[in-house]
Backbone as a ProteinNet text record, in pm:
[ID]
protein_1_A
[PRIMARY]
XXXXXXXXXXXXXXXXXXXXXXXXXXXXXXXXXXXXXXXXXXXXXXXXXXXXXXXXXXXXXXXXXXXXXXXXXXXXXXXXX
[TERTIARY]
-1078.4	-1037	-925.3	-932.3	-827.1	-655.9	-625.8	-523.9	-536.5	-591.3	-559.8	-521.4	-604.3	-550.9	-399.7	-400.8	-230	-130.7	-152.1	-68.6	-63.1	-196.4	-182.4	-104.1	-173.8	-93.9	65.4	99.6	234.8	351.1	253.5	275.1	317.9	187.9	211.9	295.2	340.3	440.2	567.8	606.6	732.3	759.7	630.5	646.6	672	586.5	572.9	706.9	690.8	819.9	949.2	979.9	1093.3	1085.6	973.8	941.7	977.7	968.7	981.4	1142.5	1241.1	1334.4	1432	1349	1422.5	1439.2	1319.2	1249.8	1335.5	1299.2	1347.8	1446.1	1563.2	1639.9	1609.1	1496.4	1509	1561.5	1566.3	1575.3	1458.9	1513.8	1340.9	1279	1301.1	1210.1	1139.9	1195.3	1128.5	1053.2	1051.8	990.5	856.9	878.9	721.1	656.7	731.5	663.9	598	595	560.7	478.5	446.6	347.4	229.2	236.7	155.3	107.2	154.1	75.4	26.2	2.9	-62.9	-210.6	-275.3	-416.7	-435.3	-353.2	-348.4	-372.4	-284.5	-251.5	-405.6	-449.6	-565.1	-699	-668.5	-774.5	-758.6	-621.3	-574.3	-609.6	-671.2	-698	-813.8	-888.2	-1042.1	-1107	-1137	-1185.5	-1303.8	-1396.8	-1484.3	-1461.7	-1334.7	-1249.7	-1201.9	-1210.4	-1119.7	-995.1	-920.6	-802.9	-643.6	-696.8	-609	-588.5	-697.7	-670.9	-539.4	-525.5	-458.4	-298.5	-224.6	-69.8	2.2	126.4	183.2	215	264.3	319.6	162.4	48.5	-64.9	-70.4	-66.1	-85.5	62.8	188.7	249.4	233	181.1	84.5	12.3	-56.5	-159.4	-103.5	-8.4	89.3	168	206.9	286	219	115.7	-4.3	-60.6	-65.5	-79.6	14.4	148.5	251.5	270.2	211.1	243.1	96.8	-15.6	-153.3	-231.3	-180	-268	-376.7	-411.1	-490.2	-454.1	-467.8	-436	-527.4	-654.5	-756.7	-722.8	-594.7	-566.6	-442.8	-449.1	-334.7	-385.5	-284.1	-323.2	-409.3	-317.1	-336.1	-537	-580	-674.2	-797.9	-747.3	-821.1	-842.5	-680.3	-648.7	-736	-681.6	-707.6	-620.5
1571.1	1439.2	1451.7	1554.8	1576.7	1570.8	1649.3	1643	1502	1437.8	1321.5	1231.6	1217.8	1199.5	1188.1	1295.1	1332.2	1262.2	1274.6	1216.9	1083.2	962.4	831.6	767.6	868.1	845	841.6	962.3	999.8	864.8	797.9	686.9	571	545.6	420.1	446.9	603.9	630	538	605.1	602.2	434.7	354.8	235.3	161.4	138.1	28.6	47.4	167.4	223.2	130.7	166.9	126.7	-65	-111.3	-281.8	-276	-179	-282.5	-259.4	-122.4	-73.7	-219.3	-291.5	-329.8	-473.8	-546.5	-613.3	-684.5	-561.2	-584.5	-470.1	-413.1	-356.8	-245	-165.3	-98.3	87	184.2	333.1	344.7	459.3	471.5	560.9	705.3	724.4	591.2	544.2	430.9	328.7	360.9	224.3	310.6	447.4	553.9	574.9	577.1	594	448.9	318.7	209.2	190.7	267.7	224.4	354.9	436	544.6	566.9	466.8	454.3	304.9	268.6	123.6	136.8	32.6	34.4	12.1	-92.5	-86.5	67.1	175	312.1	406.9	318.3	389.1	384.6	196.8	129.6	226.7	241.6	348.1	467.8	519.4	653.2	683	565.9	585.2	559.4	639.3	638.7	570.1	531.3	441.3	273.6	244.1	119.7	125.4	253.4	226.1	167	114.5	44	117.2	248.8	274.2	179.9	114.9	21.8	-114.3	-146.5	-236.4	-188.2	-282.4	-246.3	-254	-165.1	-162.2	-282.3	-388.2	-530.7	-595.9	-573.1	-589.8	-516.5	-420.7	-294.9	-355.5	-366.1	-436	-599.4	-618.7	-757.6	-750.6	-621.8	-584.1	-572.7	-457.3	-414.7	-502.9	-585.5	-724.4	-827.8	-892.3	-924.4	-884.9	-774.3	-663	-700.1	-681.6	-669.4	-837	-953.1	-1050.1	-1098.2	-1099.5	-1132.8	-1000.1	-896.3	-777.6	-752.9	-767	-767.7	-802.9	-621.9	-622	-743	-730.7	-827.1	-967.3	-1080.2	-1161	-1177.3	-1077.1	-1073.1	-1177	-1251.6	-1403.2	-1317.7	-1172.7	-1067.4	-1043.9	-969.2	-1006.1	-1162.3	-1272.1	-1376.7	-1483.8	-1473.2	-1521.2	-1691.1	-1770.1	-1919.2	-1973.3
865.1	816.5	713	665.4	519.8	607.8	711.1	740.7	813.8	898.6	939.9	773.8	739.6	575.9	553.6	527.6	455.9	558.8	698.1	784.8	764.8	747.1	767.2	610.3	489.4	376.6	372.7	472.1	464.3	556.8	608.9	686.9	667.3	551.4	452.7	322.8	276.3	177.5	198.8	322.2	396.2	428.7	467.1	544.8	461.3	336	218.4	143.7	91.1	14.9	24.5	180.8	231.8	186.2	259.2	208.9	81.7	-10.4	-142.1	-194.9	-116.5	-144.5	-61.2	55.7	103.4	27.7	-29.7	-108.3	-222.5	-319.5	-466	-474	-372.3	-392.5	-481.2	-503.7	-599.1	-514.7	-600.5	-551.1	-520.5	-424.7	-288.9	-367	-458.7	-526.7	-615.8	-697.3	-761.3	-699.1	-583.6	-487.6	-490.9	-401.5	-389.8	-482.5	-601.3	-763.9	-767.5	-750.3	-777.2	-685	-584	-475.2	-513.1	-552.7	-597.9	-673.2	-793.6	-911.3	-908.7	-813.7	-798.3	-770.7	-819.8	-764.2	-599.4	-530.9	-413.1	-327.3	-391.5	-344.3	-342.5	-501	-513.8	-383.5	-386.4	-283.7	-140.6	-111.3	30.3	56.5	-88.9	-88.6	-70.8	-109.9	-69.7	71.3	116.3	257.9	273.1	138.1	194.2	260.9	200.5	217.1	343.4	447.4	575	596.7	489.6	504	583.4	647.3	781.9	884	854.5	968.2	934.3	847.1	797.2	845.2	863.5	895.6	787.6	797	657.8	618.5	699	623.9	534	571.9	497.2	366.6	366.2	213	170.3	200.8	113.5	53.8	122.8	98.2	-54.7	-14.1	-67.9	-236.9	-232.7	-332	-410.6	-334.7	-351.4	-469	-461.3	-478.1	-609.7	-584.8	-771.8	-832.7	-785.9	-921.4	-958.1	-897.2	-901.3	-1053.4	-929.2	-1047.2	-1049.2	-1026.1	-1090.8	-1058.4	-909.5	-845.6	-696.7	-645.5	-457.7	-420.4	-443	-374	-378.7	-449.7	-420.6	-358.4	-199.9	-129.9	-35.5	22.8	146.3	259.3	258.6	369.9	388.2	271.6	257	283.1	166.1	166.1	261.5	364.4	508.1	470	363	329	391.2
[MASK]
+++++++++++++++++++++++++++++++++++++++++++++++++++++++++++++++++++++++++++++++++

């Protein structure tokens, strides 16, 4: 599971990253640094959450969401109201 791991992480690095570089214009290191030190990143890392399943436009949802009210869990993506 550890290398399937690293692969699906290495997935959503690359995918979100790019969303927020494309986003808020920022540098793509600074975009991966802002998605990796997010709680969202944290929520991704935990395998009890299963959130592989989610598509990247969701986890940027997700990410999105945090930097707005500071909290992934009030992403639409999630609450679907």
């Amino acid at each position: 599971m550890k290398d399937e791991m690293i692969f699906i992480l290495a997935f959503y690095n690359e995918k979100v990253s790019q969303m927020i570089v494309d986003k808020y214009g920022v540098e793509p290191l600074s975009a991966l640094r802002r998605f990796l030190y997010s709680e969202t990143y944290k929520m991704l890392t935990n395998v009890e959450l299963e959130m592989w399943d989610f598509s990247p436009l969701g986890i940027f949802d997700m990410w999105e969401a945090e930097q707005i009210t500071g909290n992934p869990r009030n992403s639409l993506y999630l609450r679907r109201d």
